[in-house]
Structures are given as C-alpha cells and as structure tokens.
Amino acid sequence: MPAWLVTGGAGFIGSNFVRHALAHSDVRVVVLDKLTYAGHLENLADVADDPRFHFVRGDIADAASVDLIVREHQPRALVNFAAESHVDRSIDDPGAFVQTNLVGTFVLLEAARAHLARLDEAGRDAFRFLHVSTDEVYGSLGASGAFHESTPYEPNSPYSASKAGADHLVRAYHATYGVPSLITNCSNNYGPYQYPEKLIPLMTLNAIEGRELPIYGDGGNVRDWLYVEDHCAGIRLALERGRIGEKYNIGGKNERTNLELVDAICAALEAAMPAAENPALRERGIAGYRDLRRFVDDRPGHDRRYAIDAGRIRSELGWRPGHDLETGLSATVRWYLENRDWCAAVQSDYDRGRLGLAGG
Ligand code: NAD
Ligand code: TDX
C-alpha cells in the first residue's frame, strides 16, 4: 500500500486531511509534525489506532530527520501542510516563519529530489510533491475582481511573504530538477480543530465566555471562507488527478466582511446557546452576543480583500464545495461548544490576548 507523507498533519487543516485521506484513499498516512503550539496529537486521536496511520515528531527544516523518514517510508506523495500559519504572530516573530515556511520547504524539496533519484522509472512517474499554499501570496484586492492562478504575487505580511517564497521554490524545483510538484492556493478555512487564535474560533470562544469580540480596524476587510473538508477534498483531487507543475486556486465564493462574519457567529451561537441562558453574559447584564463587539487597532499591513476564482479546479478536476457558509458555521460553532476540553488543552500557553501589533 503506497504511503503519503503528510507534514503538519497534527495542525488544523492537516489533521482534517489525514482523516479525509484515510477515509477516501487506499493509502498509508505518515505524519511528520513538530508539535508546535498549533500542533496537537489530540487533533488525531480518532485515527491514532488506525493501522494505516503512523506519527513521527520532527522538524521539516531538519534535513537528517526528513531524509530518514523518506528512506524508511518510501512515500509516493509528500503533502506539505507544515507551516507557521498565523499572520499576527508573523508580525511579532517573522524569523520562525522564514525558518519553517521557507527553509523547511527547501529541505523537503531537497529530500524529494534525493528520493526521486533513488526511485526506478515507475516510482518517479508516480511520485507527487503537493505544496499547500494560500491566497494571501497574491496580496490584497480592491472592491472587485478575484485571484486567478496567473495573478502576480504581492505578499504583504511576513507570513504571506514566506509562503510566497516557498511557492517560488516549489515552482523552481519543478522547472529545474523536474520534481513533479503541484501547488494549491486556498482561501480562509474554518471548521473543527482550528487553533483559537484565528478569527472564527477566537470570536466563538470569546462570545461563549462573555469576553469582548475584537474587530480589527473598521471590520470591512473581506475574506472568502471555505469549510476545511472542502479544502481537503480539493487537495486530494489535485494530488490524485492534477497536472504536474500546475497551481490550483481553491475557494468557495463565500465573501464576507469581518463584521458580517462576526454577526453570523453571534447568530449561530444564539441559536445553539441563547445569550439569555448563558451565565457569562447574564451575570454581566449583557443581552446579546453582538453587544460584545469592539473595534480595536487595525492589523499592520492588513490586506483589505481576498476572493478566489476556483474555475480551474472546478473545470479540470470537477471539484465542488459541499458546504455553504451558514451550515458550515453553525456546525463549527456547535463543535467548539461541544469540545471545550480540547479548547482548554490546546490553549495551555495562550489566553487569546491581542497579537501582532509590533509592526504598528
Ligand atoms: P496550523 O497552524 O493549524 O498547523 C500547522 C502545523 O504545522 C502544526 O501541526 C504544527 O505543529 C506544524 N509545524 C509547524 N512548524 C513545523 C515544522 N518546522 N516542522 C514540522 N511541523 C511543523 O495551520 P493550518 O491552518 O492547518 O494551515 C496548514 C497549511 O495550510 C499551512 O501551510 C497554511 O499556510 C495553509 N493554509 C491555511 C489556510 C487557513 O485558512 N488556515 C488557508 C490556506 C492555506
Ligand atoms: O481577533 C481578530 N480580529 C479580527 O478582526 C482576528 C484574529 C482576526 N481579525 C481579522 C483579520 C482578518 O481580516 O479577521 C480576518 C481573519 O483573520 P485570521 O483568522 O487571522 O486569518 P487571515 O489573516 O485572513 O489568514 C488566514 O487565512 C489564510 C490563515 O490564518 C492563514 O494561514 C491562511 O493562509
């Protein structure tokens, strides 16, 4: 049975992808993850006993460990999710982003090149390197238009610059060394197991606890939201049927301003746990979740709008998102309500305080 080496598989999207891959493909899944603040074995608890699942703790920027894992597991595919992923943290500590996102991807590409050189022709034909990237590499949009695969890269944060650099390395290793690679560029994901530093879980948990909902700037910044399972399905399609050397944009055409999204979270929470029955609000005389909203200092370099044109993956690979934002958001809010132990476990060193003002 072929193996897929999934880096960053203990994080939000990676762990959802591991579940998706084990359910939908006849493969072994080997996860390589450093278990940073964002990576947790709890995210993989339900697949831990699957004989097709194997976990290795390690750093993608450590060439010796990566080489060892590749030699031992002889992967048919390497899917790279491992990254420092939070824009606000990249403003406070950009070095970690360059190290993991750029140097780490370089180390993986070198390992793939060495692996390919050891394979026979059939093995080389079958191998794929899929690099999971983001729409943030394209920069910021005005009021209209959408990112296409041919949109020039104009990253604005240390996070997106490090992801853009990694994308360029992946492209160069295909052009120069023939590494059979693909890149996916996806919009904002949401769903279960997302670390509570990101907008949707942060707002959900703050609201449940009756804490303020910090909206950066005027709340008019637009993001294009996609349920994580739909992203995972797109990645698997690209891996199994995508054209080598191509990029595929993935997004669900769910543009919302941050203010609209926070209001939708409040509405979903009101349906699942009415504010009137929530002691955290009742004790403070707060009537509704929306009353917790506060406008706070903007994020430095805050991209105004993202929107994805996913025409290529739709027409070439038949990808379609299976979740609309309203049902996906309700399911996500319920998941956070029902998984408070998980929330407490992953936030042992984090209090949801403001990050990312160092550049301001
Ligand atoms: P995440 O922060 O939840 O998870 C990242 C995972 O990578 C964690 O398990 C962490 O332990 C691991 N990791 C970090 N540094 C590592 C290293 N040096 N070696 C090995 N493992 C390491 O991130 P996520 O939101 O799941 O994002 C996964 C990928 O998808 C990232 O590459 C990100 O750029 C990309 N992406 C994310 C989104 C989104 O909305 N979250 C959208 C598009 C693309
Ligand atoms: O407390 C907050 N208040 C707020 O207004 C937080 C955490 C965020 N925001 C705003 C900033 C953004 O406009 O909400 C929007 C979403 O913020 P994040 O959840 O931090 O996501 P974003 O910066 O858009 O990046 C995300 O999508 C693309 C992921 O974190 C990246 O990994 C991915 O590449």
Short mmCIF file of N, CA, C and O and ligand atoms in Angstrom, two decimals, residues 84-88 133-136 159 163 186-189 194 197-200 202-203 214-217 219 221-223 225 258 262 296 299 302-303 306 354, ligand 2:
data_model
loop_
_atom_site.label_atom_id
_atom_site.label_comp_id
_atom_site.label_asym_id
_atom_site.label_seq_id
_atom_site.Cartn_x
_atom_site.Cartn_y
_atom_site.Cartn_z
N GLU A 84 4.26 27.80 9.97
CA GLU A 84 3.76 28.80 10.91
C GLU A 84 2.66 29.51 10.14
O GLU A 84 2.90 30.03 9.03
N SER A 85 1.44 29.57 10.69
CA SER A 85 0.29 29.93 9.86
C SER A 85 -0.45 31.21 10.29
O SER A 85 -1.41 31.59 9.62
N HIS A 86 -0.03 31.84 11.39
CA HIS A 86 -0.85 32.97 11.87
C HIS A 86 -0.21 34.32 11.54
O HIS A 86 0.90 34.64 12.01
N VAL A 87 -0.91 35.12 10.75
CA VAL A 87 -0.39 36.41 10.28
C VAL A 87 0.05 37.29 11.45
O VAL A 87 1.13 37.90 11.42
N ASP A 88 -0.76 37.37 12.51
CA ASP A 88 -0.41 38.25 13.65
C ASP A 88 0.90 37.82 14.29
O ASP A 88 1.73 38.67 14.67
N SER A 133 -0.59 25.94 -0.20
CA SER A 133 -0.34 27.37 -0.01
C SER A 133 -1.65 28.14 0.15
O SER A 133 -2.71 27.55 0.33
N THR A 134 -1.53 29.43 0.08
CA THR A 134 -2.62 30.31 0.50
C THR A 134 -2.90 31.38 -0.56
O THR A 134 -2.02 31.73 -1.35
N ASP A 135 -4.10 31.95 -0.49
CA ASP A 135 -4.42 33.06 -1.40
C ASP A 135 -3.69 34.34 -0.98
O ASP A 135 -3.61 35.29 -1.76
N GLU A 136 -3.14 34.36 0.25
CA GLU A 136 -2.51 35.60 0.74
C GLU A 136 -1.26 35.96 -0.05
O GLU A 136 -0.79 37.09 0.01
N TYR A 159 4.23 36.44 7.02
CA TYR A 159 3.65 35.12 6.76
C TYR A 159 3.49 34.89 5.26
O TYR A 159 3.98 33.90 4.71
N LYS A 163 5.35 32.26 2.62
CA LYS A 163 4.61 31.28 1.82
C LYS A 163 4.88 31.51 0.33
O LYS A 163 5.03 30.56 -0.43
N CYS A 186 -5.32 28.27 -1.35
CA CYS A 186 -6.69 28.26 -0.84
C CYS A 186 -7.00 29.53 -0.03
O CYS A 186 -6.12 30.16 0.54
N SER A 187 -8.27 29.84 0.03
CA SER A 187 -8.75 30.97 0.82
C SER A 187 -8.90 30.55 2.29
O SER A 187 -8.57 29.43 2.66
N ASN A 188 -9.45 31.44 3.11
CA ASN A 188 -9.57 31.19 4.57
C ASN A 188 -10.41 29.95 4.86
O ASN A 188 -11.55 29.86 4.40
N ASN A 189 -9.84 29.05 5.66
CA ASN A 189 -10.56 27.84 6.08
C ASN A 189 -11.20 28.04 7.44
O ASN A 189 -10.72 28.83 8.25
N GLN A 194 -9.57 24.10 14.48
CA GLN A 194 -8.79 25.29 14.15
C GLN A 194 -8.30 25.94 15.45
O GLN A 194 -9.09 26.16 16.38
N GLU A 197 -6.56 31.04 17.90
CA GLU A 197 -6.00 32.36 17.58
C GLU A 197 -6.67 32.95 16.35
O GLU A 197 -6.61 34.17 16.13
N LYS A 198 -7.32 32.10 15.51
CA LYS A 198 -7.89 32.55 14.24
C LYS A 198 -9.29 33.11 14.47
O LYS A 198 -9.96 32.79 15.46
N LEU A 199 -9.75 33.93 13.52
CA LEU A 199 -10.96 34.73 13.74
C LEU A 199 -12.17 33.93 14.25
O LEU A 199 -12.78 34.30 15.27
N ILE A 200 -12.54 32.86 13.55
CA ILE A 200 -13.80 32.19 13.90
C ILE A 200 -13.74 31.52 15.27
O ILE A 200 -14.61 31.78 16.12
N LEU A 202 -11.69 32.18 17.73
CA LEU A 202 -11.44 33.20 18.75
C LEU A 202 -12.74 33.93 19.11
O LEU A 202 -13.09 34.08 20.29
N MET A 203 -13.49 34.33 18.09
CA MET A 203 -14.74 35.05 18.36
C MET A 203 -15.75 34.12 19.04
O MET A 203 -16.46 34.54 19.96
N PRO A 214 -12.88 41.36 19.53
CA PRO A 214 -12.02 42.42 18.98
C PRO A 214 -12.01 42.42 17.45
O PRO A 214 -11.44 41.54 16.83
N ILE A 215 -12.63 43.44 16.87
CA ILE A 215 -12.70 43.55 15.40
C ILE A 215 -11.65 44.56 14.95
O ILE A 215 -11.69 45.72 15.34
N TYR A 216 -10.70 44.09 14.12
CA TYR A 216 -9.59 44.95 13.70
C TYR A 216 -10.09 46.04 12.73
O TYR A 216 -10.83 45.75 11.78
N GLY A 217 -9.63 47.28 12.97
CA GLY A 217 -9.95 48.38 12.05
C GLY A 217 -11.44 48.65 12.03
O GLY A 217 -12.10 48.71 13.06
N GLY A 219 -13.66 46.71 10.45
CA GLY A 219 -14.44 45.48 10.26
C GLY A 219 -14.86 45.25 8.81
O GLY A 219 -15.62 44.32 8.52
N ASN A 221 -12.81 44.56 6.25
CA ASN A 221 -11.93 43.66 5.48
C ASN A 221 -12.71 42.40 5.10
O ASN A 221 -13.48 41.88 5.90
N VAL A 222 -12.47 41.95 3.87
CA VAL A 222 -13.26 40.82 3.34
C VAL A 222 -12.39 39.58 3.22
O VAL A 222 -11.25 39.64 2.71
N ARG A 223 -12.91 38.44 3.68
CA ARG A 223 -12.27 37.14 3.49
C ARG A 223 -13.26 36.22 2.78
O ARG A 223 -14.48 36.39 2.89
N TRP A 225 -14.51 32.51 2.62
CA TRP A 225 -14.42 31.39 3.56
C TRP A 225 -14.74 30.05 2.93
O TRP A 225 -15.64 29.93 2.10
N ASN A 258 -15.50 41.09 7.82
CA ASN A 258 -15.31 40.51 9.15
C ASN A 258 -16.49 40.82 10.07
O ASN A 258 -16.90 39.99 10.88
N VAL A 262 -18.68 38.10 12.02
CA VAL A 262 -18.84 38.10 13.49
C VAL A 262 -20.33 38.08 13.83
O VAL A 262 -20.76 37.35 14.74
N VAL A 296 -11.08 47.58 17.42
CA VAL A 296 -9.76 47.76 18.03
C VAL A 296 -8.74 48.16 16.95
O VAL A 296 -9.07 48.14 15.75
N ARG A 299 -4.72 45.69 12.22
CA ARG A 299 -3.51 44.88 12.00
C ARG A 299 -2.59 45.65 11.05
O ARG A 299 -3.06 46.13 10.00
N HIS A 302 -2.71 45.19 6.98
CA HIS A 302 -3.92 44.36 6.87
C HIS A 302 -4.47 44.33 5.45
O HIS A 302 -4.95 45.36 4.94
N ASP A 303 -4.43 43.18 4.79
CA ASP A 303 -4.99 43.06 3.43
C ASP A 303 -6.49 43.33 3.47
O ASP A 303 -7.20 42.79 4.32
N TYR A 306 -9.78 39.50 0.03
CA TYR A 306 -9.37 38.30 -0.73
C TYR A 306 -10.61 37.72 -1.39
O TYR A 306 -11.70 37.69 -0.78
N ARG A 354 -4.35 40.01 22.49
CA ARG A 354 -4.02 40.59 21.19
C ARG A 354 -2.57 40.28 20.79
O ARG A 354 -1.63 40.46 21.57
O1 TDX B 2 -9.23 38.91 16.63
C1 TDX B 2 -9.27 39.08 15.39
N1 TDX B 2 -9.99 40.13 14.89
C2 TDX B 2 -10.08 40.40 13.57
O2 TDX B 2 -10.73 41.36 13.15
C3 TDX B 2 -8.60 38.19 14.46
C4 TDX B 2 -7.78 37.04 14.97
C5 TDX B 2 -8.69 38.48 13.13
N2 TDX B 2 -9.39 39.55 12.68
C6 TDX B 2 -9.49 39.78 11.23
C7 TDX B 2 -8.19 39.82 10.48
C8 TDX B 2 -8.57 39.27 9.13
O3 TDX B 2 -9.09 40.28 8.30
O4 TDX B 2 -10.21 38.68 10.70
C9 TDX B 2 -9.70 38.28 9.43
C10 TDX B 2 -9.24 36.83 9.52
O5 TDX B 2 -8.10 36.80 10.37
P1 TDX B 2 -7.29 35.44 10.65
O6 TDX B 2 -8.23 34.42 11.18
O7 TDX B 2 -6.08 35.79 11.44
O8 TDX B 2 -6.94 34.96 9.17
P2 TDX B 2 -6.13 35.66 7.95
O9 TDX B 2 -5.20 36.70 8.44
O10 TDX B 2 -7.13 36.06 6.92
O11 TDX B 2 -5.28 34.39 7.44
C11 TDX B 2 -5.90 33.09 7.36
O12 TDX B 2 -6.28 32.76 6.06
C12 TDX B 2 -5.27 32.48 5.12
C13 TDX B 2 -4.97 32.00 7.91
O13 TDX B 2 -4.57 32.35 9.22
C14 TDX B 2 -3.78 31.78 7.01
O14 TDX B 2 -2.99 30.70 7.49
C15 TDX B 2 -4.27 31.47 5.65
O15 TDX B 2 -3.19 31.37 4.76
#
